[in-house]
mmCIF file of C-alpha atoms in Angstrom:
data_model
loop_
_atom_site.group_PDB
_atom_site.id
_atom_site.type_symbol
_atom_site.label_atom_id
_atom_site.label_comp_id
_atom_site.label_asym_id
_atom_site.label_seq_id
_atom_site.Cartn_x
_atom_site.Cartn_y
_atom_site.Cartn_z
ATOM 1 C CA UNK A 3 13.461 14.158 -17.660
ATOM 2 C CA UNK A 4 11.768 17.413 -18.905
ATOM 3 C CA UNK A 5 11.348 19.520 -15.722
ATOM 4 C CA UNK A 6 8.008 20.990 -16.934
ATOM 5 C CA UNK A 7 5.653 23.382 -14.399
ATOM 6 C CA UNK A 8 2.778 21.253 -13.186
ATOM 7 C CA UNK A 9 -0.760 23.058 -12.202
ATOM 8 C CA UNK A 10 -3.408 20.567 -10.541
ATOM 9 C CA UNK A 11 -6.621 20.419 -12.376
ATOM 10 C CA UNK A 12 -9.320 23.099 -11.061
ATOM 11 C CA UNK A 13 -11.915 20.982 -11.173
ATOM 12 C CA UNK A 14 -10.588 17.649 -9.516
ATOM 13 C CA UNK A 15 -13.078 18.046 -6.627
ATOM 14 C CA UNK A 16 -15.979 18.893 -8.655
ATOM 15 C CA UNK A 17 -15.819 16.730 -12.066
ATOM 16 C CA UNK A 18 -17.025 14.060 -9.988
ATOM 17 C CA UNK A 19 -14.655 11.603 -10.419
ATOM 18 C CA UNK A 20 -14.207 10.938 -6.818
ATOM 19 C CA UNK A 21 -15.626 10.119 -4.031
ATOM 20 C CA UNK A 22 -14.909 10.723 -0.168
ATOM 21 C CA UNK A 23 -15.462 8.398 2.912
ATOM 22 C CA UNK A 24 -15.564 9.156 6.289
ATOM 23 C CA UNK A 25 -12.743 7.010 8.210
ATOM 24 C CA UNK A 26 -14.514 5.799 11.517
ATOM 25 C CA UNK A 27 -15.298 8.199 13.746
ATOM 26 C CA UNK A 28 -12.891 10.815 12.682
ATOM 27 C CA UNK A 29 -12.833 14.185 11.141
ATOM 28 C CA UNK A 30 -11.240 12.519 8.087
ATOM 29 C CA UNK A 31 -12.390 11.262 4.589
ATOM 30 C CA UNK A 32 -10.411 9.478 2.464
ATOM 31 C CA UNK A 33 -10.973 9.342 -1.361
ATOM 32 C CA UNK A 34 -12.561 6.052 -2.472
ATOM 33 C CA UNK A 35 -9.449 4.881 -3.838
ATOM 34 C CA UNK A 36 -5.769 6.016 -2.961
ATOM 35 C CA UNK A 37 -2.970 5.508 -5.001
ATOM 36 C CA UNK A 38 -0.643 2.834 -3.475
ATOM 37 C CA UNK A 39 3.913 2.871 -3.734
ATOM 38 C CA UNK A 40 4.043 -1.007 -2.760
ATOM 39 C CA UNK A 41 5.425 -1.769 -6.222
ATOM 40 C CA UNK A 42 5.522 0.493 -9.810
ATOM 41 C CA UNK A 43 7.007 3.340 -7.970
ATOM 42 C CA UNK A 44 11.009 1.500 -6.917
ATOM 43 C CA UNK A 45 13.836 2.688 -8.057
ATOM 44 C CA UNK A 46 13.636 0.062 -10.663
ATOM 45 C CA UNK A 47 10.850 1.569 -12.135
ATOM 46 C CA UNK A 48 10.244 4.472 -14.627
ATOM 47 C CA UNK A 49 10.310 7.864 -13.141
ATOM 48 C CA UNK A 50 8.687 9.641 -15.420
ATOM 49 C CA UNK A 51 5.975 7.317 -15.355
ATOM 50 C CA UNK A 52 5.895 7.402 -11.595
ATOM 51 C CA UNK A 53 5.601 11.216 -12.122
ATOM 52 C CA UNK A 54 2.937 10.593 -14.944
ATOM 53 C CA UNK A 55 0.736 8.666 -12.768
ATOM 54 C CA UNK A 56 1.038 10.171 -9.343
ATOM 55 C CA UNK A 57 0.301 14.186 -11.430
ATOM 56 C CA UNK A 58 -3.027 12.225 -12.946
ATOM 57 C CA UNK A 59 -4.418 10.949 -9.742
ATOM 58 C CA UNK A 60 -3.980 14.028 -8.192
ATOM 59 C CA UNK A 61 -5.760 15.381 -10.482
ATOM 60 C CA UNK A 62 -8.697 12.415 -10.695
ATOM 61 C CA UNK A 63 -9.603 13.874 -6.839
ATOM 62 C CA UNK A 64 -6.941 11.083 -5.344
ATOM 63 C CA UNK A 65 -5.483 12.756 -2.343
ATOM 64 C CA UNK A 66 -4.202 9.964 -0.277
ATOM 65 C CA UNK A 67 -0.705 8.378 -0.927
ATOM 66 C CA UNK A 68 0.329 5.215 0.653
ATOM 67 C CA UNK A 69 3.690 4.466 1.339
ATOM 68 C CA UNK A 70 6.097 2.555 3.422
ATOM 69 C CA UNK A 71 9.490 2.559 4.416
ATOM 70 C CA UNK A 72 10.431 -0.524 2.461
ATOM 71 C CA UNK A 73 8.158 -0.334 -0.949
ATOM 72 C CA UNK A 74 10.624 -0.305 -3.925
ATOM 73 C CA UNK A 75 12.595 -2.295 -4.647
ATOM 74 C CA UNK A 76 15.056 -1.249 -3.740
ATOM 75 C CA UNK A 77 13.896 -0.558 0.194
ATOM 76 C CA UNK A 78 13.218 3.253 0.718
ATOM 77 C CA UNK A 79 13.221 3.648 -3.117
ATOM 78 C CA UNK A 80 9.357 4.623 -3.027
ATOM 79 C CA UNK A 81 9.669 6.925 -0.718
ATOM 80 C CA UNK A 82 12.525 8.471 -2.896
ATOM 81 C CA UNK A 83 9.902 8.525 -5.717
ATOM 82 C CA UNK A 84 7.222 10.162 -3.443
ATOM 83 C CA UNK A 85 9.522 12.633 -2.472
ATOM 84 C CA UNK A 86 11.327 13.853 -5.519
ATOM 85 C CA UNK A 87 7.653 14.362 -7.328
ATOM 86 C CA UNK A 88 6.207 15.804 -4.275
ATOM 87 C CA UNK A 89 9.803 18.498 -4.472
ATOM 88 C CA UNK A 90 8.653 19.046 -7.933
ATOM 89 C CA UNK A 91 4.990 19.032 -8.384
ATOM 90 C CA UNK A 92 2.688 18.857 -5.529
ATOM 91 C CA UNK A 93 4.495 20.690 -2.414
ATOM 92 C CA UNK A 94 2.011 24.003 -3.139
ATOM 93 C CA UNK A 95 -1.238 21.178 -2.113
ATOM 94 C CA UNK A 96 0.522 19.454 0.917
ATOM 95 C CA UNK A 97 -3.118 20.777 2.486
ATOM 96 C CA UNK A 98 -4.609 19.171 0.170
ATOM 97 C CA UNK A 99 -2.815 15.197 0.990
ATOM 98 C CA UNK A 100 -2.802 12.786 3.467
ATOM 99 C CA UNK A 101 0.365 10.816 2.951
ATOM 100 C CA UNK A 102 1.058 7.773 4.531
ATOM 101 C CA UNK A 103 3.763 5.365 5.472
ATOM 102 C CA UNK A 104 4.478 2.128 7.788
ATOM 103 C CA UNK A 105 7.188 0.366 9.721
ATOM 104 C CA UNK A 106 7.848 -3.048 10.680
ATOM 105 C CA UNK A 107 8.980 -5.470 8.004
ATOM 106 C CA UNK A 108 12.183 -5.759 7.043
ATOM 107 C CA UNK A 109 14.386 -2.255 6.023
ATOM 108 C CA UNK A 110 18.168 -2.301 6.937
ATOM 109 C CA UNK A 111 20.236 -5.134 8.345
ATOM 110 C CA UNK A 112 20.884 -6.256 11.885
ATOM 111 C CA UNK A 113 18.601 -6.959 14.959
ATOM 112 C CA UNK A 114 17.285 -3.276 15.013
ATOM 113 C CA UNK A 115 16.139 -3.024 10.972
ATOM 114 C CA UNK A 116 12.993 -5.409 11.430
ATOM 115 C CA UNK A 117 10.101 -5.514 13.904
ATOM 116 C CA UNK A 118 8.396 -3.119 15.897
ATOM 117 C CA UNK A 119 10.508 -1.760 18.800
ATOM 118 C CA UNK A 120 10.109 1.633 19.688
ATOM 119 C CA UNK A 121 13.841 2.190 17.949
ATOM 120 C CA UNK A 122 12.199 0.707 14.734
ATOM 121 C CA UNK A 123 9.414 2.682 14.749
ATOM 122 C CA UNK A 124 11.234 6.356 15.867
ATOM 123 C CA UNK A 125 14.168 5.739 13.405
ATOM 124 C CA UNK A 126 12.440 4.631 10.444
ATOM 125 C CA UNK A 127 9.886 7.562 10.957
ATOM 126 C CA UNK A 128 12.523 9.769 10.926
ATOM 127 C CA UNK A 129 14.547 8.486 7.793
ATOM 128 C CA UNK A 130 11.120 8.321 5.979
ATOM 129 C CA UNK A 131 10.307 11.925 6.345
ATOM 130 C CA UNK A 132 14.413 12.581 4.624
ATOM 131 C CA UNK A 133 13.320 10.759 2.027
ATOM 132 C CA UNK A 134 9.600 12.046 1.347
ATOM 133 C CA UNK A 135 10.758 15.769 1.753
ATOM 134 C CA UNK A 136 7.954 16.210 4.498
ATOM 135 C CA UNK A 137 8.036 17.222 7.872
ATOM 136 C CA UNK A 138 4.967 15.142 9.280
ATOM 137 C CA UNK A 139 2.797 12.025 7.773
ATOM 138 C CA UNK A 140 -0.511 12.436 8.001
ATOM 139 C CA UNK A 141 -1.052 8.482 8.804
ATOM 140 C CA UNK A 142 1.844 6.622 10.602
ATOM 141 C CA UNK A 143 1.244 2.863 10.534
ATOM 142 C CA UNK A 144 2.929 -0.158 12.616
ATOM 143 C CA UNK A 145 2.842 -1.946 9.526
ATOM 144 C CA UNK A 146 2.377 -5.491 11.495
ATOM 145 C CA UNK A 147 2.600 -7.605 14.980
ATOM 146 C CA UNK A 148 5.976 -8.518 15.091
ATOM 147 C CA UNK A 149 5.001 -11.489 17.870
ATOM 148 C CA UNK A 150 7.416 -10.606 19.919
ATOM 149 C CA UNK A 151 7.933 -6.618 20.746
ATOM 150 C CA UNK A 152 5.227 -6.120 23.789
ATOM 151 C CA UNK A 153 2.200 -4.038 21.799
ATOM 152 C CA UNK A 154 2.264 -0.969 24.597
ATOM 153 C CA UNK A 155 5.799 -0.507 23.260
ATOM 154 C CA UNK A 156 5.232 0.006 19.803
ATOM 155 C CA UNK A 157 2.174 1.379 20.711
ATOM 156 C CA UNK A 158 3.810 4.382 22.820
ATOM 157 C CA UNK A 159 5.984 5.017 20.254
ATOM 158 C CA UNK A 160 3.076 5.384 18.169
ATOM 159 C CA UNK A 161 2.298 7.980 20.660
ATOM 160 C CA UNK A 162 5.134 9.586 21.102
ATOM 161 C CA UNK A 163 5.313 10.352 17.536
ATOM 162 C CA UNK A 164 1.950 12.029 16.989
ATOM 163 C CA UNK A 165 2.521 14.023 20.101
ATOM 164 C CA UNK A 166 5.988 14.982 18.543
ATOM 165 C CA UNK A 167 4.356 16.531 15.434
ATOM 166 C CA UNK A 168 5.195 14.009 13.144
ATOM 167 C CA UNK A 169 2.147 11.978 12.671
ATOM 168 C CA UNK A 170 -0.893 13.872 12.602
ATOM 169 C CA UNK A 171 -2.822 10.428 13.063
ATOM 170 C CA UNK A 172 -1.778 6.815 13.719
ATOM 171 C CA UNK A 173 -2.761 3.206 11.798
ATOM 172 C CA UNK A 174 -2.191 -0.245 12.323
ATOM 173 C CA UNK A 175 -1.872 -3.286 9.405
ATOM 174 C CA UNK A 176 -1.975 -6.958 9.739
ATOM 175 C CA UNK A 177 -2.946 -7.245 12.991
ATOM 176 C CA UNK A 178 -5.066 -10.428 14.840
ATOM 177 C CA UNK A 179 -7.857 -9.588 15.620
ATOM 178 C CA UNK A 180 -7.072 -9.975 19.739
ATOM 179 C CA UNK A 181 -4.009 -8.080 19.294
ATOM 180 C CA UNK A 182 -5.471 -5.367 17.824
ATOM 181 C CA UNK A 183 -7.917 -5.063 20.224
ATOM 182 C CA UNK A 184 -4.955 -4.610 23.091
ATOM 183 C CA UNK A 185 -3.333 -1.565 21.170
ATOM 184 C CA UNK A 186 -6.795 -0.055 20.154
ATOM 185 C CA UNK A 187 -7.378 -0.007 23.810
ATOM 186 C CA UNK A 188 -3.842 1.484 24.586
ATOM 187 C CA UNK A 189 -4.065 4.323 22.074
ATOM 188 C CA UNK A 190 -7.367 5.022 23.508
ATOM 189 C CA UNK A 191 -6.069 5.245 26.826
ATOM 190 C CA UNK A 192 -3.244 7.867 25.449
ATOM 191 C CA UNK A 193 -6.053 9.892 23.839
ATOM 192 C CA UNK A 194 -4.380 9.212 20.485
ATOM 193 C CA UNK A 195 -8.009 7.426 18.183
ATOM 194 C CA UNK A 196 -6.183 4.811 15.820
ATOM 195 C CA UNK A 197 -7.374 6.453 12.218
ATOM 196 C CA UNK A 198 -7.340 3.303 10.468
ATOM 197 C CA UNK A 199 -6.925 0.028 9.774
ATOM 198 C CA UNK A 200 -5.317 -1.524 6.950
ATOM 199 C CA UNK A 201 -5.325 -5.247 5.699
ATOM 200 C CA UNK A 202 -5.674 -7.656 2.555
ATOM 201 C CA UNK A 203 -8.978 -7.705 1.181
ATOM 202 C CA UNK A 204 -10.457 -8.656 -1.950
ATOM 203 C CA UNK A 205 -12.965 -11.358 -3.528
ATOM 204 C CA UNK A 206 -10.599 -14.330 -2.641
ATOM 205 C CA UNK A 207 -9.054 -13.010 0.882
ATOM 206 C CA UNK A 208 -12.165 -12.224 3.063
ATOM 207 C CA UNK A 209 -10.838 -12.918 6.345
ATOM 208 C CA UNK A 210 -11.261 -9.604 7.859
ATOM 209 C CA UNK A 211 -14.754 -9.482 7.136
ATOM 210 C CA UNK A 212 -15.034 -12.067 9.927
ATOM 211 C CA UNK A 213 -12.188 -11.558 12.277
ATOM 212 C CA UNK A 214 -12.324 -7.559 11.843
ATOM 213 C CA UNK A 215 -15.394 -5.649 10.679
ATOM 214 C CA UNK A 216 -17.342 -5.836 13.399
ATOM 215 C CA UNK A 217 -14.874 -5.080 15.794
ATOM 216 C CA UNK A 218 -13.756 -1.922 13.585
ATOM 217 C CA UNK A 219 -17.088 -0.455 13.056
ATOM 218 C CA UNK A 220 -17.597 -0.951 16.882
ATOM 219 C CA UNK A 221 -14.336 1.286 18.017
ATOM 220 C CA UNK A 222 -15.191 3.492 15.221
ATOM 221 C CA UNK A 223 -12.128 2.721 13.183
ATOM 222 C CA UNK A 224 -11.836 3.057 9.228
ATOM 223 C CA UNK A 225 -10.935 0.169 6.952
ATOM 224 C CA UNK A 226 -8.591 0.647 4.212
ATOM 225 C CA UNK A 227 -7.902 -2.601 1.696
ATOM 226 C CA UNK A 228 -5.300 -3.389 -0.089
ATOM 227 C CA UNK A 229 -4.346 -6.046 -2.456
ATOM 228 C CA UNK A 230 -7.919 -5.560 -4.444
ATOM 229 C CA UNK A 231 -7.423 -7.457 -7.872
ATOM 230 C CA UNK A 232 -4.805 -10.429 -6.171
ATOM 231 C CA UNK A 233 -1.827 -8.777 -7.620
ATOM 232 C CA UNK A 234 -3.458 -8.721 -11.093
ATOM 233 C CA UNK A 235 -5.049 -12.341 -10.376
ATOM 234 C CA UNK A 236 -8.231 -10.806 -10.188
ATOM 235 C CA UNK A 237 -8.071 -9.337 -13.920
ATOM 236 C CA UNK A 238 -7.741 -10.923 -17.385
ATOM 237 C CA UNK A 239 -4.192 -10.730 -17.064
ATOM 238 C CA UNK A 240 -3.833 -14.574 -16.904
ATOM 239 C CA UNK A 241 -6.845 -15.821 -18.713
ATOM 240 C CA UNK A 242 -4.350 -16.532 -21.697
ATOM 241 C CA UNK A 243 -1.445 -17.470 -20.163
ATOM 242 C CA UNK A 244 1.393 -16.096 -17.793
ATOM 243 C CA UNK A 245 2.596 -12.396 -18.960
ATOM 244 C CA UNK A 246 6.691 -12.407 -19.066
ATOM 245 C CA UNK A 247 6.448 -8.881 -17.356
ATOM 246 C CA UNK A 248 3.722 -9.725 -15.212
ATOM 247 C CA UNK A 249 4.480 -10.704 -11.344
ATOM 248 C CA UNK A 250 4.008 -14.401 -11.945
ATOM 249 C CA UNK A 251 6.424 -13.830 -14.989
ATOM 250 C CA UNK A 252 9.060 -11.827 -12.894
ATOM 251 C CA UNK A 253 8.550 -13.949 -9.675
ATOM 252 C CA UNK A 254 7.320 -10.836 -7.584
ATOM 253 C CA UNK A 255 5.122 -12.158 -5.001
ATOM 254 C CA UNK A 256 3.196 -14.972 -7.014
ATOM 255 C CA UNK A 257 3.778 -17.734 -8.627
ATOM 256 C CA UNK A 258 2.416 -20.220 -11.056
ATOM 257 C CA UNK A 259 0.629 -21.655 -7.782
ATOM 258 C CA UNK A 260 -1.614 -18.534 -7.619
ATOM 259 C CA UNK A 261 -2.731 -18.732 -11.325
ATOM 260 C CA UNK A 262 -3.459 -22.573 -11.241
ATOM 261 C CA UNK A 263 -6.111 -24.321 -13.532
ATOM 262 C CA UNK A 264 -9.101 -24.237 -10.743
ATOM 263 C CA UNK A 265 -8.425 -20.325 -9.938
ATOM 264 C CA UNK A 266 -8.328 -19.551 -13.540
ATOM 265 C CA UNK A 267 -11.603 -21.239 -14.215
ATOM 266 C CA UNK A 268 -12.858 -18.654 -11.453
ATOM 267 C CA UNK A 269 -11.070 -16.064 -12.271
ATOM 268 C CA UNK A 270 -13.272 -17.105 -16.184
ATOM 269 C CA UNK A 271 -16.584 -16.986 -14.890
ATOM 270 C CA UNK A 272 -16.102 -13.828 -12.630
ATOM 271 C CA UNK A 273 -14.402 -12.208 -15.846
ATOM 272 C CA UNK A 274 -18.094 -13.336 -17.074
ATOM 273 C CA UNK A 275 -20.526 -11.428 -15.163
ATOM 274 C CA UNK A 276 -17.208 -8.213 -14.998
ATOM 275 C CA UNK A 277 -18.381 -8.309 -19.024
ATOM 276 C CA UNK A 278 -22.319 -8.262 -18.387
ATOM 277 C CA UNK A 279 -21.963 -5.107 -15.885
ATOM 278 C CA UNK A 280 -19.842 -3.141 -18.753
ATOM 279 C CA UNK A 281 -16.670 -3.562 -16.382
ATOM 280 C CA UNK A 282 -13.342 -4.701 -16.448
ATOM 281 C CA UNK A 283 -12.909 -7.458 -13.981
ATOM 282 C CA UNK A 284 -10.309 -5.405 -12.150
ATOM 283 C CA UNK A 285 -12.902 -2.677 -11.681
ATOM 284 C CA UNK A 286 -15.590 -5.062 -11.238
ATOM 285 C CA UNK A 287 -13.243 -6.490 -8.056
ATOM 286 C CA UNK A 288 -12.582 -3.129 -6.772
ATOM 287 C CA UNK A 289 -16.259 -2.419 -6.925
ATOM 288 C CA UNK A 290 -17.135 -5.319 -5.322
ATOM 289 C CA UNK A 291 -14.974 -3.982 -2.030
ATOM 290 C CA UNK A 292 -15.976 -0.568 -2.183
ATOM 291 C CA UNK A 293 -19.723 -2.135 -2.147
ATOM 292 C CA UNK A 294 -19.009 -3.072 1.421
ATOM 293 C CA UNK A 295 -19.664 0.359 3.805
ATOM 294 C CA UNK A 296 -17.215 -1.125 6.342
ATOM 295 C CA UNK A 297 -14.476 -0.169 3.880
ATOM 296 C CA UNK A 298 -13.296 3.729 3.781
ATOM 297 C CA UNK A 299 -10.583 3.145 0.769
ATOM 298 C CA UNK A 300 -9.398 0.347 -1.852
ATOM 299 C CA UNK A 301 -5.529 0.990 -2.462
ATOM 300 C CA UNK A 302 -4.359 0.522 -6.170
ATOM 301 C CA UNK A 303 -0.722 0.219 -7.243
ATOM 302 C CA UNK A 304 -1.238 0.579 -11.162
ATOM 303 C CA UNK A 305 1.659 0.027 -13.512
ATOM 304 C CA UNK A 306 0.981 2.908 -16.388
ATOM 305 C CA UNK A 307 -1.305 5.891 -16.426
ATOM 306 C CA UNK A 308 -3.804 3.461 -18.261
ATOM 307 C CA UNK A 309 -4.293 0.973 -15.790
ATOM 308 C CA UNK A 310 -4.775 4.270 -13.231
ATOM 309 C CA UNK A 311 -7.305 5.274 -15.844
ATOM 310 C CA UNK A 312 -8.955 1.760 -16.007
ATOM 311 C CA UNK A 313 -8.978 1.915 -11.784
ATOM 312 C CA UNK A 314 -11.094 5.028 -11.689
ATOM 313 C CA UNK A 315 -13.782 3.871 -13.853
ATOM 314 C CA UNK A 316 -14.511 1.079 -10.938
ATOM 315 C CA UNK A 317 -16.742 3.463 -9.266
ATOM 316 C CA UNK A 318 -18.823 4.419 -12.297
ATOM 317 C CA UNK A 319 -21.289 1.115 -10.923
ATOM 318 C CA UNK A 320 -20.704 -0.559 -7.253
ATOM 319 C CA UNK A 321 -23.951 -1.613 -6.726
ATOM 320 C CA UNK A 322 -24.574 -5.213 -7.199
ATOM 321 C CA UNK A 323 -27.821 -7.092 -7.624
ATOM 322 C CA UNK A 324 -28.721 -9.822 -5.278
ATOM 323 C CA UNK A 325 -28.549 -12.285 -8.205
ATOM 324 C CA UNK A 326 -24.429 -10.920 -8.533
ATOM 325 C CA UNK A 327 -24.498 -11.046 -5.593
ATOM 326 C CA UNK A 328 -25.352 -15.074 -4.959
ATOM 327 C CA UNK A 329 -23.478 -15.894 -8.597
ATOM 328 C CA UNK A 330 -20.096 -14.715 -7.070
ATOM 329 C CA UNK A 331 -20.253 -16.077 -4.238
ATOM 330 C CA UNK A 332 -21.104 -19.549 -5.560
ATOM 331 C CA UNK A 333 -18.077 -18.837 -8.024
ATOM 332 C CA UNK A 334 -15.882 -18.201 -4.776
ATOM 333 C CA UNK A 335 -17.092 -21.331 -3.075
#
């Protein structure tokens, strides 16, 4: 790799590519799309074009990285990225960044490498930070309910860790609704506001609108999504058949089950009315989420520097008629 001197764009805030959103009722906006590790960014992936991307966003007004302690593969291998471009590039506009990460899925082996203990949730902080070069996260996130560790537990380690320095703020992801509600109320009570929440959203998952919105906007919580486009379902990645290096091709995550006949036939007729807006579908289902003024930030994971590109141009048009509107949702149905 050609070790060549990057200088961010001087007029990333002002070019008007991006957008800002408050996040609840904090001091905090978060660009209207953040660039996401989950996958693209692993070890098995292309370096350079990890590099490519994450130098282009920057400049695009992106300032928010999300991470977790496990995105790769393999595990930690993401962070590795983060933190060998970060070394290299971006260190001189830390400032400038909110970077996040998560714990509680799986990471090392044993009893203690999984879940949401308070030794899960210390350790892995602390091993994330080696790898990311950083000395705090901006966003530290119990990345789910584990159903078993008590919630004031992970919740005080939560605590513990903003109060520490180490964490400037704290999220929570994939939490029920009633759960959440318990270590909302605990973090409260510790004078530490949760930031954020973060959870699956796009035209096909719309659980949280029901089980979470209202209670978010109500504690005056943000909303970040992830998942927008289905992991490429909601694009016209499959609307000729299964890519060999797509994630259906490779096996990552989907499945010939998630591209099935009746989806497709959807996936058709919202590609449809993507075409009559002069959008991509992908942007066209990004768009449709950042419509929604419960949600603070869409997370994309883009492949190449051109799917980044195509991202951006979702928020050239997220207003949708009432007739869109109606016709999607009767698609959905």
């Amino acid at each position: 790799m050609v070790d060549d001197i990057y200088k961010a764009s001087e007029d990333r805030y002002t070019k008007g590519v991006m957008e800002y959103r408050r996040s609840g009722n904090s001091g905090i906006k978060l660009p209207l799309l953040s660039l996401g590790f989950w996958w693209n960014f692993g070890g098995v992936d292309s370096l350079e074009e990890s590099r490519a991307k994450m130098r282009y966003a920057f400049d695009q007004g992106v300032t928010c990285f999300d991470l977790a302690n496990n995105y790769g593969p393999p595990f930690g291998s993401a962070e590795e990225t983060f933190g060998y471009v970060y070394s290299r590039d971006l260190k001189p506009y830390r400032h400038e960044m909110i970077v996040t990460t998560k714990a509680g899925y799986n990471m090392w082996n044993g009893p203690y490498g999984v879940g949401s203990s308070r030794k899960m949730i210390i350790t892995s902080l602390e091993e994330s930070l080696k790898r990311m070069n950083l000395d705090y996260v901006d966003i530290y996130y119990s990345h789910r309910y584990d159903g078993e560790t008590p919630v004031e537990e992970t919740m005080q380690a939560l605590v513990d860790v903003v109060r520490q320095g180490k964490a400037l703020y704290v999220g929570l992801s994939n939490y029920p609704v009633d759960v959440l509600a318990k270590a909302v109320a605990y973090l409260k009570s510790e004078k530490v506001h949760p930031l954020i929440y973060q959870g699956k959203y796009n035209m096909m998952v719309r659980d949280v609108e029901v089980a979470h919105f209202d209670f978010l906007q109500k504690e005056g919580v943000g909303f970040t999504a992830f998942s927008p486009i289905a992991q490429g379902v909601l694009s016209d990645k499959y609307l000729k058949g299964v890519p060999a290096d797509s994630r259906v091709g490779r096996g990552r995550y989907l499945t010939n089950a998630n591209v099935t006949p009746d989806i497709l036939a959807k996936v058709s007729k919202l590609n449809d009315i993507a075409l009559q807006r002069g959008q991509s579908l992908a942007q066209m289902a990004m768009a449709w989420i950042l419509s929604h003024s419960e949600v603070t930030s869409v997370i994309i994971g883009p492949r190449t520097v051109d799917q980044l590109k195509d991202s951006l141009g979702c928020r050239s048009n997220t207003h949708f008629s009432d007739e869109e509107i109606a016709n999607i949702d009767s698609i959905l149905k």
